[in-house]
Amino acid sequence: MTAVPNSIRTGDIVADRYRMLDLLHETEGGLFWRAFDRVLARHVAFHVIAAGDPRAPLLMDAAKRSATVVDARILRVLDADERDGICFVVNEWGSGQSLDMLLADGPLSPRRAAWIVSEVAETIAGAHELGQAHGRLVPENVLIDHNGSIKIIGFAVDAALHGLPAGRRSTDTVDLAGLLYACLVGKWPGVSTSTLPRAPQENGQPLRPRKVRAGIPKPLDVVCDEVLSPFAHTSGSHTRAIDSAAGIHQALVDFVGDPGSMAAAEKDHAPTVAWSAPTVFGPQVAPEAPSAPLPERAPESPPEPSPEPDATVAGVPVFESDWLTPRADPPPPPPRFEQPPERPLYAPDPVRRPREPAADSAPVEFWPWDTGHPTGPGPTTGTGPIVDPEPDDDRVPGRSFLRLAAVIAAAALILTAVAFAFTLNRDGSGDEPSDSPSATGPTRKAATPGAAVKVAAIEDFDPQGDPPGEYPELAADAVDGDPDTSWRTSSYKQNFGPGGLKDGVGLLLDLGSPTTVSSVDLELIGSPTGVSTYVLARRPGSAPTGDPAATTVADGTQATLTLPEDTTGRWVLVWLTSLPQVGSDFRGEIADIVVRS
C-alpha cells in the first residue's frame, strides 16, 4: 500500500481490514470512501489523508474527542490510526438522505423543520456540557435515516478535515440557528460553508426568515433572528435571550409540543435512496422469493370444488329443475267477487224520483197540497207548486250548493283584492314622504342611516400566509373605540401587489347576522394606505378576487368608504392592498373601524 491517499483504488484493502468500495468525496487532499469492514462484516465511512498532512494531528485528536460523546444520534468513531503513510478515521455508516439533498426539493413545513433542528440541538447541547463541539454543523452533516431518526455526521472530525480549530461551541450555536433558517427558507445563513445558496443579507446581516418567505411562525423567526443577528434589533424587543444550543432546543420543543408522531412522519417522508447496502447483495435475495412457491401453488389454483357449497345458499335447490315446471292439475280458481254497486257522488232524493211517472199518467190533473185528493179535470195553468216538474227533476242533487260556494269564494276574492289595492294606494299617496317606519326590517334600517353597527367578532385575515397569521391577538384593538390601541400587519420588504409576497392582508368583521352596510369609517396610522371593503354573505376562505364594494387610497389617517345602496351581508372584510413605508419596511396599522348602517 502506497503512502499517497490518491493511489487508493476501489477494491484495495487498507490496514488489512477495510475494503474500499465507493469514493464519495474528494477535497483538499482528503478522501471519503464507503468501505466494508471485513472483521465486523458491515459498511463504514472511511476518511483518509496523508500522514504528512498538517491536518493529521487535528484529525487524530478530533477522533479521540468524538469518542467521548455517546449519543445515539451521532455516527460514532469506530477506528482511527496512522500507518503506511496515511492517516484515517472510520465512522459508522448512515443510510438515508442528508438535509441539503432534502432541501433541494424546497423548504420544509415549520413544525417539521423545528423538530429536526430540535433533535440536533439536544445532542449538541449534551456535547457542549462535556466540553466538546461539532465545529461544522452544516446541512450536509445532518442525516434523516430510513427509520425517520436524525443522525449527525462528522462530529469534530469534519471540522478537523477542513482545518478548523477545536472547541468552537459558539459556532455550533450559530450553525444550529442556520439549520433552522435553511429548513424554513431553503437558504444557508451560517458561518460554516455549505452547498446551499446563501441567505439574502441587509447591512451585513441575514434577513430574518419572515422577510424571505411568507408564513413563517413568529417563534421560529425570533429564534433565527436572535442568534443570527443578535445586534440587529433594538434592545428589549425580545423577551428571551437565546445564546446556546440548550436554549435553541428548549425554544423549539416549546413550539413543536408533543414530538411523538414526528419520527413516524419522517419515516414516511424518507426516500428509498443512498448507500444503505452494496448492490452485490441485491441479486442474491431477489431470485429466491418467486422460485420455490410457484410450482407448489399450481395444483391449488383450480377453484372447482367451491361452487358446490355456494349453490345451496338460502336453501335454494338449484341442483333440480323440476320445481319450475307447472302443476298438472291447476288449482281451483278463487271465488268470484261481486262488484260493489256504484255509489253516487251525491245522495239520491227518494221523494222526487216517483213523481216522473205520476206526471206522465195524469198530465191534466194536479193535486193541491191543501186538500189531499184530486179535484177532477182542470186547466194546466193552475197555481199549484208542481205545474212543471221537469226542470227540477233534471238537476243533479248537490250541484246548486257547489255553484253557491263558488260564487261566495269569488266574491271574497274580489273583496280581498279591492281592499289590498285600496290600502296600497292609500300608503303610496301623498306628495310628502312618510316619516313613519314601515313594517319590514330593511326599510327600518334605511330610515336611520349612519348608525354604528355592533361587531359580533373580529379576526385577522391572512389567507396567503403559511401558516396564516397577522397578529391575531391585536385584532380586537381595531374595534374597541380606543384610538391609542391598534392592530398592525407584519413588516414586509416589498409592498403588496405585483411582485410582492401577497395580494394583501386585513381584518374580517362578523356582524352576527345579515345587515345593510352604508359605509365603513377607518382610522389609520401611516400613509398612504390602500384599502378595499367587501361585504359578504358567507365567511371567505381565500383572498378576494371579485370587485370590492368600495376602495380607496388614504393619504391621511382618516378614511371613509361609502358603499352602494342596499349593500347587505354578514361579513365585512377590510382588505389592505398597499402599505405605508415605515423606515426600510412596509407595514400597515388600523386604530379603529366603525361599520355604519
Coordinates of C-alpha atoms in Angstrom, one line a residue:
M1 CA 0.0 0.0 0.0
T2 CA 1.5 3.4 -1.0
A3 CA 1.5 6.4 1.3
V4 CA -0.4 8.7 -1.1
P5 CA -4.2 8.6 -0.5
N6 CA -4.9 9.3 -4.1
S7 CA -3.4 6.0 -5.0
I8 CA -6.2 4.1 -3.2
R9 CA -8.4 2.4 -5.7
T10 CA -11.7 0.6 -5.5
G11 CA -11.2 -2.9 -4.1
D12 CA -8.0 -2.1 -2.2
I13 CA -7.6 -3.4 1.4
V14 CA -6.5 -0.7 3.9
A15 CA -5.0 -1.7 7.3
D16 CA -5.7 -5.4 6.4
R17 CA -9.3 -4.8 7.3
Y18 CA -11.2 -2.3 5.2
R19 CA -12.1 -2.9 1.6
M20 CA -12.7 0.3 -0.4
L21 CA -16.0 0.2 -2.3
D22 CA -17.1 3.7 -3.4
L23 CA -15.2 7.0 -3.5
L24 CA -17.9 9.5 -2.4
H25 CA -16.0 12.8 -2.0
E26 CA -12.5 14.3 -2.5
T27 CA -11.4 17.7 -1.4
E28 CA -8.1 19.3 -0.3
G29 CA -6.2 16.1 -0.5
G30 CA -8.7 14.2 1.7
L31 CA -10.8 11.2 0.5
F32 CA -14.1 10.0 1.8
W33 CA -14.9 6.3 1.0
R34 CA -17.6 3.9 1.6
A35 CA -15.8 0.8 2.8
F36 CA -16.5 -2.7 4.1
D37 CA -15.2 -3.8 7.4
R38 CA -14.2 -7.4 6.9
V39 CA -13.9 -8.0 10.7
L40 CA -17.4 -6.7 11.7
A41 CA -18.9 -7.5 8.3
R42 CA -20.6 -4.1 7.9
H43 CA -20.2 -1.0 5.9
V44 CA -18.3 2.0 7.3
A45 CA -17.4 5.6 6.4
F46 CA -13.7 5.9 5.8
H47 CA -11.9 9.3 5.9
V48 CA -8.2 9.3 4.9
I49 CA -5.5 11.9 4.4
A50 CA -1.7 11.7 4.0
A51 CA 0.2 11.1 7.3
G52 CA 2.3 14.2 6.5
D53 CA -0.7 16.5 6.0
P54 CA -0.8 19.3 8.6
R55 CA -4.3 18.2 9.5
A56 CA -3.3 14.8 10.6
P57 CA -2.7 15.7 14.2
L58 CA -6.0 17.6 14.3
L59 CA -7.8 14.6 12.8
M60 CA -6.4 12.1 15.4
D61 CA -7.3 14.5 18.2
A62 CA -10.8 15.0 16.8
A63 CA -11.4 11.3 16.6
K64 CA -10.4 10.9 20.3
R65 CA -12.7 13.8 21.4
S66 CA -15.6 12.5 19.3
A67 CA -15.4 9.1 21.0
T68 CA -16.1 10.7 24.4
V69 CA -19.6 11.8 23.3
V70 CA -22.0 8.9 23.5
D71 CA -25.3 9.7 21.8
A72 CA -27.5 7.5 19.5
R73 CA -27.8 10.4 17.0
I74 CA -24.0 10.7 16.5
L75 CA -22.4 8.3 14.0
R76 CA -19.6 7.0 16.2
V77 CA -15.9 6.8 15.5
L78 CA -15.0 3.1 15.3
D79 CA -11.3 3.3 14.5
A80 CA -8.5 5.8 13.9
D81 CA -4.9 5.2 13.1
E82 CA -1.8 6.2 11.2
R83 CA 0.1 3.6 9.2
D84 CA 1.7 3.1 5.8
G85 CA 2.0 6.8 5.3
I86 CA -1.8 7.5 5.7
C87 CA -4.0 8.8 8.5
F88 CA -7.6 7.5 8.6
V89 CA -10.7 7.7 10.7
V90 CA -13.5 5.1 10.5
N91 CA -17.1 6.1 11.4
E92 CA -20.4 4.3 11.5
W93 CA -22.2 4.2 8.1
G94 CA -25.5 6.1 7.9
S95 CA -28.3 5.2 5.5
G96 CA -30.7 7.9 4.5
Q97 CA -30.8 11.4 3.0
S98 CA -28.8 14.4 4.0
L99 CA -30.5 17.6 4.9
D100 CA -29.1 19.5 1.9
M101 CA -30.5 17.0 -0.5
L102 CA -33.8 17.1 1.2
L103 CA -33.9 20.9 0.9
A104 CA -33.2 20.7 -2.8
D105 CA -36.9 19.9 -3.2
G106 CA -37.9 23.1 -1.3
P107 CA -38.3 24.4 2.3
L108 CA -39.9 22.2 5.0
S109 CA -43.0 22.9 7.0
P110 CA -42.4 24.9 10.1
R111 CA -43.2 22.1 12.6
R112 CA -41.1 19.6 10.7
A113 CA -38.2 22.0 10.5
A114 CA -38.4 22.8 14.2
W115 CA -38.5 19.1 15.1
I116 CA -35.4 18.2 13.0
V117 CA -33.3 21.0 14.4
S118 CA -34.5 20.4 18.0
E119 CA -33.2 16.8 17.7
V120 CA -29.8 18.1 16.5
A121 CA -29.8 20.8 19.2
E122 CA -30.4 18.3 22.0
T123 CA -27.4 16.2 21.0
I124 CA -25.2 19.3 20.6
A125 CA -26.3 20.7 23.9
G126 CA -25.2 17.4 25.6
A127 CA -21.9 17.5 23.9
H128 CA -21.3 21.1 25.0
E129 CA -21.9 20.1 28.6
L130 CA -19.0 17.7 28.1
G131 CA -16.8 20.4 26.6
Q132 CA -17.0 19.1 23.1
A133 CA -18.2 20.7 19.9
H134 CA -19.1 19.6 16.4
G135 CA -17.3 22.5 14.7
R136 CA -19.0 22.3 11.3
L137 CA -22.8 21.8 11.7
V138 CA -23.9 22.3 8.1
P139 CA -26.9 20.7 6.3
E140 CA -24.6 18.2 4.7
N141 CA -23.7 16.7 8.1
V142 CA -27.4 16.1 9.2
L143 CA -28.9 12.8 8.0
I144 CA -32.5 11.6 8.2
D145 CA -32.3 7.8 8.1
H146 CA -34.8 5.4 6.7
N147 CA -36.4 5.0 10.1
G148 CA -37.1 8.7 10.4
S149 CA -34.4 9.3 13.0
I150 CA -31.9 12.1 12.9
K151 CA -28.2 11.3 12.6
I152 CA -25.2 13.7 12.9
I153 CA -22.3 13.1 10.6
G154 CA -18.6 14.0 11.2
F155 CA -18.7 15.1 14.9
A156 CA -15.4 17.0 15.4
V157 CA -13.8 15.0 12.6
D158 CA -15.3 17.1 9.7
A159 CA -14.0 20.3 11.2
A160 CA -10.5 18.8 11.5
L161 CA -10.6 17.7 7.9
H162 CA -11.4 21.3 6.9
G163 CA -8.5 22.6 9.1
L164 CA -10.8 24.3 11.7
P165 CA -9.7 24.6 15.3
A166 CA -11.5 22.6 18.0
G167 CA -13.9 23.7 20.7
R168 CA -15.9 26.3 18.8
R169 CA -19.2 25.9 20.7
S170 CA -20.3 29.4 19.6
T171 CA -20.0 28.3 16.0
D172 CA -22.3 25.3 16.8
T173 CA -25.0 27.6 18.2
V174 CA -24.9 29.9 15.2
D175 CA -25.0 26.8 12.8
L176 CA -28.0 25.4 14.7
A177 CA -29.9 28.6 14.0
G178 CA -28.6 28.4 10.5
L179 CA -30.0 24.9 10.1
L180 CA -33.4 26.1 11.3
Y181 CA -33.2 29.1 8.9
A182 CA -32.3 26.7 6.0
C183 CA -35.2 24.4 6.7
L184 CA -37.6 27.3 6.7
V185 CA -36.5 29.2 3.6
G186 CA -34.1 26.8 1.8
K187 CA -31.1 29.2 2.1
W188 CA -28.0 29.0 4.3
P189 CA -27.0 31.9 6.7
G190 CA -24.5 30.1 8.9
V191 CA -20.8 30.9 9.4
S192 CA -19.7 27.5 8.0
T193 CA -19.7 26.9 4.3
S194 CA -22.4 24.9 2.6
T195 CA -23.6 23.9 -0.8
L196 CA -27.0 25.6 -0.2
P197 CA -27.4 29.1 -1.7
R198 CA -26.5 31.9 0.7
A199 CA -29.2 33.7 2.5
P200 CA -30.0 37.3 1.4
Q201 CA -28.4 40.0 3.6
E202 CA -29.1 43.5 4.7
N203 CA -26.4 45.6 6.4
G204 CA -24.2 42.6 6.7
Q205 CA -26.8 40.5 8.5
P206 CA -29.1 37.8 7.0
L207 CA -32.7 38.9 6.5
R208 CA -35.0 37.3 9.1
P209 CA -37.0 34.3 7.7
R210 CA -40.3 36.2 7.7
K211 CA -38.9 38.7 5.2
V212 CA -37.7 36.0 2.9
R213 CA -40.7 33.7 2.9
A214 CA -44.2 34.5 4.0
G215 CA -46.0 32.5 6.7
I216 CA -43.0 31.7 9.0
P217 CA -44.3 31.4 12.6
K218 CA -43.1 34.2 14.8
P219 CA -41.5 32.0 17.5
L220 CA -39.2 30.4 14.9
D221 CA -38.5 33.7 13.3
V222 CA -37.4 35.0 16.7
V223 CA -35.0 32.1 17.3
C224 CA -33.3 32.7 14.0
D225 CA -33.2 36.5 14.4
E226 CA -31.8 36.5 17.9
V227 CA -29.0 34.0 17.2
L228 CA -28.0 35.1 13.6
S229 CA -28.5 38.8 14.2
P230 CA -28.0 39.4 17.9
F231 CA -27.3 43.2 17.5
A232 CA -29.7 43.9 14.6
H233 CA -32.8 44.5 16.7
T234 CA -33.4 47.1 19.4
S235 CA -32.9 46.2 23.0
G236 CA -35.9 44.9 24.7
S237 CA -37.7 43.8 21.5
H238 CA -37.4 40.2 22.5
T239 CA -38.0 38.8 25.9
R240 CA -36.0 35.6 25.6
A241 CA -32.2 35.5 25.2
I242 CA -31.2 32.5 23.1
D243 CA -27.4 32.1 23.1
S244 CA -26.8 28.4 23.5
A245 CA -27.7 25.0 22.0
A246 CA -29.8 24.2 25.0
G247 CA -31.7 27.5 24.6
I248 CA -32.4 26.7 21.0
H249 CA -33.5 23.2 21.9
Q250 CA -36.0 24.4 24.6
A251 CA -37.5 27.1 22.3
L252 CA -38.1 24.5 19.5
V253 CA -39.5 21.9 21.9
D254 CA -42.0 24.6 23.1
F255 CA -43.0 25.2 19.5
V256 CA -43.3 21.5 18.4
G257 CA -45.2 20.3 21.5
D258 CA -45.6 16.5 21.7
P259 CA -43.0 15.1 19.2
G260 CA -44.2 11.5 19.5
S261 CA -45.6 11.3 15.9
M262 CA -42.8 13.3 14.2
A263 CA -40.3 10.4 13.8
A264 CA -43.0 8.2 12.3
A265 CA -43.9 11.1 9.9
E266 CA -40.2 11.4 8.9
K267 CA -40.1 7.7 8.2
D268 CA -42.9 8.2 5.7
H269 CA -41.0 11.1 4.2
A270 CA -37.8 9.1 4.0
P271 CA -36.8 8.2 0.4
T272 CA -35.5 4.8 -0.6
V273 CA -32.1 6.0 -1.7
A274 CA -28.5 6.2 -0.9
W275 CA -25.8 3.8 0.2
S276 CA -27.7 1.5 2.5
A277 CA -26.1 -1.7 1.2
P278 CA -23.8 -2.7 -1.7
T279 CA -25.6 -3.6 -4.9
V280 CA -24.0 -7.0 -5.0
F281 CA -26.2 -8.1 -2.1
G282 CA -29.5 -7.4 -4.0
P283 CA -29.4 -10.1 -6.7
Q284 CA -28.7 -12.8 -4.2
V285 CA -32.0 -12.3 -2.4
A286 CA -34.4 -11.3 -5.3
P287 CA -34.5 -14.6 -7.2
E288 CA -35.1 -16.7 -4.1
A289 CA -38.6 -15.3 -3.4
P290 CA -40.5 -16.4 -6.5
S291 CA -38.5 -19.6 -7.3
A292 CA -39.9 -22.1 -4.8
P293 CA -43.6 -21.2 -4.3
L294 CA -44.6 -21.1 -8.0
P295 CA -44.7 -24.9 -8.7
E296 CA -46.4 -25.6 -5.3
R297 CA -49.3 -23.2 -5.9
A298 CA -50.1 -24.7 -9.3
P299 CA -52.2 -27.7 -8.0
E300 CA -54.0 -25.4 -5.5
S301 CA -55.1 -22.8 -8.0
P302 CA -58.2 -24.5 -9.6
P303 CA -61.3 -23.5 -7.6
E304 CA -63.6 -26.2 -9.0
P305 CA -64.9 -27.5 -5.6
S306 CA -66.0 -24.1 -4.4
P307 CA -69.2 -23.7 -6.5
E308 CA -71.0 -26.7 -4.9
P309 CA -71.3 -25.4 -1.3
D310 CA -72.1 -21.9 -2.7
A311 CA -75.0 -23.3 -4.8
T312 CA -77.2 -24.0 -1.7
V313 CA -77.3 -20.5 -0.4
A314 CA -80.5 -19.8 1.5
G315 CA -81.7 -23.4 0.7
V316 CA -82.5 -22.9 -3.0
P317 CA -82.3 -26.3 -4.7
V318 CA -80.6 -25.3 -7.9
F319 CA -79.4 -28.9 -8.5
E320 CA -83.0 -29.8 -9.5
S321 CA -85.0 -28.1 -12.2
D322 CA -88.4 -29.9 -12.0
W323 CA -89.6 -27.4 -9.3
L324 CA -90.0 -24.9 -12.1
T325 CA -92.5 -27.0 -14.2
P326 CA -96.2 -26.1 -14.0
R327 CA -98.6 -28.3 -12.0
A328 CA -100.6 -31.0 -13.8
D329 CA -103.8 -30.1 -12.0
P330 CA -104.2 -26.4 -11.9
P331 CA -105.5 -25.1 -8.6
P332 CA -109.2 -24.1 -8.4
P333 CA -109.9 -20.5 -9.2
P334 CA -110.8 -18.3 -6.2
P335 CA -114.4 -17.4 -5.7
R336 CA -115.7 -14.6 -7.9
F337 CA -116.2 -11.4 -6.0
E338 CA -119.3 -9.4 -6.8
Q339 CA -118.6 -5.9 -7.8
P340 CA -120.0 -3.5 -5.2
P341 CA -122.7 -1.2 -6.6
E342 CA -121.6 2.2 -7.7
R343 CA -122.1 4.9 -5.1
P344 CA -123.3 8.2 -6.5
L345 CA -121.4 11.3 -5.8
Y346 CA -124.4 12.8 -4.0
A347 CA -127.2 11.0 -2.1
P348 CA -130.4 10.4 -4.3
D349 CA -133.6 12.1 -3.4
P350 CA -136.2 9.3 -2.9
V351 CA -139.1 11.7 -2.9
R352 CA -138.7 13.4 -6.3
R353 CA -138.0 10.3 -8.4
P354 CA -141.5 8.7 -8.2
R355 CA -143.0 12.0 -9.5
E356 CA -141.9 11.4 -13.1
P357 CA -144.3 8.5 -13.8
A358 CA -147.1 10.3 -11.9
A359 CA -146.8 13.3 -14.2
D360 CA -147.0 11.1 -17.3
S361 CA -150.1 9.1 -16.2
A362 CA -152.3 12.2 -15.4
P363 CA -151.0 15.2 -17.3
V364 CA -154.3 17.1 -17.0
E365 CA -154.7 16.8 -13.3
F366 CA -153.0 18.4 -10.3
W367 CA -153.1 17.7 -6.7
P368 CA -153.5 20.7 -4.5
W369 CA -151.4 20.4 -1.3
D370 CA -154.2 21.6 1.0
T371 CA -156.9 19.0 0.1
G372 CA -155.0 15.8 -0.3
H373 CA -157.4 14.5 -3.1
P374 CA -157.9 15.2 -6.8
T375 CA -160.4 17.8 -7.9
G376 CA -161.0 16.5 -11.4
P377 CA -160.0 17.9 -14.8
G378 CA -158.8 21.4 -14.8
P379 CA -156.6 23.8 -16.7
T380 CA -152.9 23.0 -16.8
T381 CA -152.0 26.5 -15.7
G382 CA -153.1 26.2 -12.1
T383 CA -151.4 27.9 -9.3
G384 CA -150.1 24.7 -7.6
P385 CA -146.3 24.5 -6.9
I386 CA -145.7 21.5 -9.2
V387 CA -147.0 22.8 -12.5
D388 CA -143.8 21.9 -14.5
P389 CA -141.7 19.3 -12.6
E390 CA -139.3 18.5 -15.5
P391 CA -136.7 21.2 -14.7
D392 CA -136.4 20.2 -11.1
D393 CA -136.0 16.5 -12.0
D394 CA -133.2 17.3 -14.5
R395 CA -130.9 18.9 -11.8
V396 CA -128.3 16.8 -10.1
P397 CA -128.7 16.9 -6.3
G398 CA -126.0 19.0 -4.6
R399 CA -124.9 21.0 -7.7
S400 CA -126.6 24.1 -6.6
F401 CA -124.6 24.1 -3.4
L402 CA -121.3 24.0 -5.4
R403 CA -122.5 26.9 -7.5
L404 CA -123.3 28.9 -4.4
A405 CA -119.9 28.1 -2.8
A406 CA -118.1 29.2 -6.0
V407 CA -120.0 32.5 -6.1
I408 CA -119.2 33.1 -2.4
A409 CA -115.5 32.3 -2.9
A410 CA -115.2 34.6 -6.0
A411 CA -116.9 37.4 -4.1
A412 CA -114.5 37.0 -1.2
L413 CA -111.5 37.0 -3.5
I414 CA -112.7 40.2 -5.2
L415 CA -113.3 41.9 -1.9
T416 CA -109.8 41.0 -0.7
A417 CA -108.2 42.3 -3.9
V418 CA -110.1 45.6 -3.7
A419 CA -109.2 46.0 -0.1
F420 CA -105.5 45.3 -0.8
A421 CA -105.5 47.8 -3.7
F422 CA -107.2 50.4 -1.7
T423 CA -104.6 50.0 1.2
L424 CA -101.7 50.1 -1.2
N425 CA -103.0 53.2 -2.9
R426 CA -103.5 54.9 0.4
D427 CA -100.0 54.1 1.6
G428 CA -98.3 55.3 -1.6
S429 CA -100.4 58.5 -2.0
G430 CA -99.3 61.9 -0.9
D431 CA -96.7 64.3 -2.1
E432 CA -94.5 64.3 1.0
P433 CA -92.5 61.2 2.1
S434 CA -93.7 59.4 5.2
D435 CA -91.6 59.7 8.3
S436 CA -93.0 56.6 10.0
P437 CA -91.0 53.4 9.6
S438 CA -92.5 50.6 7.7
A439 CA -93.0 47.0 9.0
T440 CA -90.1 45.5 7.1
G441 CA -86.6 45.2 8.5
P442 CA -84.5 46.6 5.7
T443 CA -86.7 49.7 5.4
R444 CA -86.4 50.3 9.1
K445 CA -82.6 50.2 8.9
A446 CA -82.6 52.5 5.9
A447 CA -84.7 55.1 7.8
T448 CA -81.9 55.6 10.3
P449 CA -78.7 55.9 8.1
G450 CA -75.3 56.4 9.7
A451 CA -75.9 54.3 12.9
A452 CA -72.9 52.3 14.0
V453 CA -73.4 48.6 13.7
K454 CA -72.2 46.4 16.6
V455 CA -69.5 44.0 15.6
A456 CA -70.0 40.5 17.0
A457 CA -66.5 39.2 16.3
I458 CA -63.3 40.3 14.5
E459 CA -60.2 38.3 13.4
D460 CA -57.1 38.8 11.3
F461 CA -57.4 37.6 7.7
D462 CA -54.2 36.4 6.1
P463 CA -55.2 33.6 3.6
Q464 CA -51.8 33.7 1.7
G465 CA -49.7 33.2 4.9
D466 CA -48.1 29.9 5.7
P467 CA -49.5 29.4 8.3
P468 CA -51.9 32.4 8.1
G469 CA -51.4 34.9 10.9
E470 CA -51.1 38.7 11.2
Y471 CA -51.0 39.5 14.9
P472 CA -54.4 37.9 15.7
E473 CA -54.0 38.9 19.4
L474 CA -54.3 42.6 18.3
A475 CA -57.4 42.3 16.1
A476 CA -59.8 43.3 18.8
D477 CA -58.0 46.6 19.3
A478 CA -59.3 47.8 15.9
V479 CA -63.0 47.8 17.2
D480 CA -62.6 48.8 20.8
G481 CA -63.2 52.5 20.1
D482 CA -59.8 53.5 21.6
P483 CA -57.5 55.3 19.1
D484 CA -54.5 54.6 21.3
T485 CA -54.7 50.8 20.6
S486 CA -54.4 49.4 17.1
W487 CA -53.9 46.3 15.0
R488 CA -50.9 46.1 12.7
T489 CA -49.5 43.9 10.0
S490 CA -46.1 42.3 9.8
S491 CA -43.2 44.2 8.3
Y492 CA -42.5 43.4 4.7
K493 CA -39.5 44.3 2.5
Q494 CA -41.8 44.6 -0.5
N495 CA -45.3 46.2 -0.8
F496 CA -48.3 44.2 -1.7
G497 CA -49.4 43.7 -5.3
P498 CA -47.5 42.6 -8.4
G499 CA -44.0 41.4 -7.4
G500 CA -44.9 41.3 -3.7
L501 CA -45.2 38.3 -1.4
K502 CA -49.0 38.7 -1.0
D503 CA -52.0 40.4 -2.6
G504 CA -53.0 41.8 0.8
V505 CA -54.0 41.2 4.4
G506 CA -56.8 42.6 6.5
L507 CA -59.4 42.2 9.2
L508 CA -62.6 40.2 8.9
L509 CA -65.6 41.5 10.9
D510 CA -68.6 39.4 11.8
L511 CA -71.8 41.4 12.2
G512 CA -73.7 38.4 13.7
S513 CA -76.5 38.5 11.0
P514 CA -77.1 39.9 7.5
T515 CA -77.0 43.7 7.9
T516 CA -77.3 46.6 5.4
V517 CA -74.0 48.5 5.4
S518 CA -73.8 52.0 4.0
S519 CA -70.2 53.0 4.9
V520 CA -67.1 52.0 6.8
D521 CA -65.0 54.5 8.7
L522 CA -61.3 53.8 9.3
E523 CA -58.7 55.5 11.5
L524 CA -55.3 54.5 10.1
I525 CA -51.7 55.0 11.2
G526 CA -49.3 56.0 8.5
S527 CA -50.0 56.9 4.9
P528 CA -50.6 56.2 2.1
T529 CA -52.7 53.1 2.7
G530 CA -54.6 51.2 0.0
V531 CA -57.8 49.6 1.4
S532 CA -60.8 47.9 -0.1
T533 CA -64.0 46.8 1.6
Y534 CA -66.0 43.6 0.8
V535 CA -69.5 42.8 2.3
L536 CA -70.1 39.1 2.0
A537 CA -72.9 36.7 2.9
R538 CA -70.5 33.9 3.7
R539 CA -67.2 33.7 5.5
P540 CA -64.4 33.9 2.9
G541 CA -61.7 31.2 2.9
S542 CA -59.3 32.7 0.4
A543 CA -58.1 36.1 -0.9
P544 CA -60.9 38.1 -2.5
T545 CA -60.9 38.1 -6.3
G546 CA -64.1 40.0 -7.2
D547 CA -64.8 43.7 -7.3
P548 CA -64.9 45.3 -3.9
A549 CA -67.9 47.2 -2.6
A550 CA -65.6 50.2 -2.1
T551 CA -61.9 51.0 -2.4
T552 CA -59.6 54.0 -1.8
V553 CA -56.0 55.0 -1.2
A554 CA -56.0 57.0 2.1
D555 CA -53.4 59.9 2.0
G556 CA -54.1 60.7 5.7
T557 CA -55.1 58.9 8.8
Q558 CA -58.9 59.1 8.2
A559 CA -60.8 57.3 5.5
T560 CA -64.5 56.6 4.8
L561 CA -65.5 54.0 2.3
T562 CA -69.1 54.7 1.0
L563 CA -70.8 51.6 -0.2
P564 CA -73.6 51.3 -2.9
E565 CA -77.2 51.3 -1.6
D566 CA -78.7 48.1 -0.3
T567 CA -75.3 46.5 0.3
T568 CA -76.1 43.7 2.7
G569 CA -74.1 40.9 4.2
R570 CA -73.0 39.4 7.5
W571 CA -69.2 39.6 6.9
V572 CA -67.3 42.8 6.3
L573 CA -63.7 42.4 5.1
V574 CA -61.3 45.4 5.4
W575 CA -58.6 44.4 3.0
L576 CA -55.3 46.3 2.9
T577 CA -53.9 46.3 -0.7
S578 CA -50.9 48.6 -0.1
L579 CA -49.0 49.5 3.0
P580 CA -47.3 52.7 4.1
Q581 CA -43.5 52.7 4.3
V582 CA -42.0 52.6 7.8
G583 CA -38.3 53.0 7.7
S584 CA -37.0 50.5 5.1
D585 CA -40.0 48.2 5.5
F586 CA -43.7 48.4 4.7
R587 CA -46.3 48.0 7.5
G588 CA -50.0 48.8 7.8
E589 CA -51.8 49.8 11.0
I590 CA -55.5 50.3 11.8
A591 CA -56.5 52.1 15.0
D592 CA -60.3 52.0 14.7
I593 CA -63.1 50.6 12.4
V594 CA -66.7 51.7 12.5
V595 CA -69.3 50.0 10.3
R596 CA -72.4 52.1 9.7
S597 CA -75.9 51.0 8.5

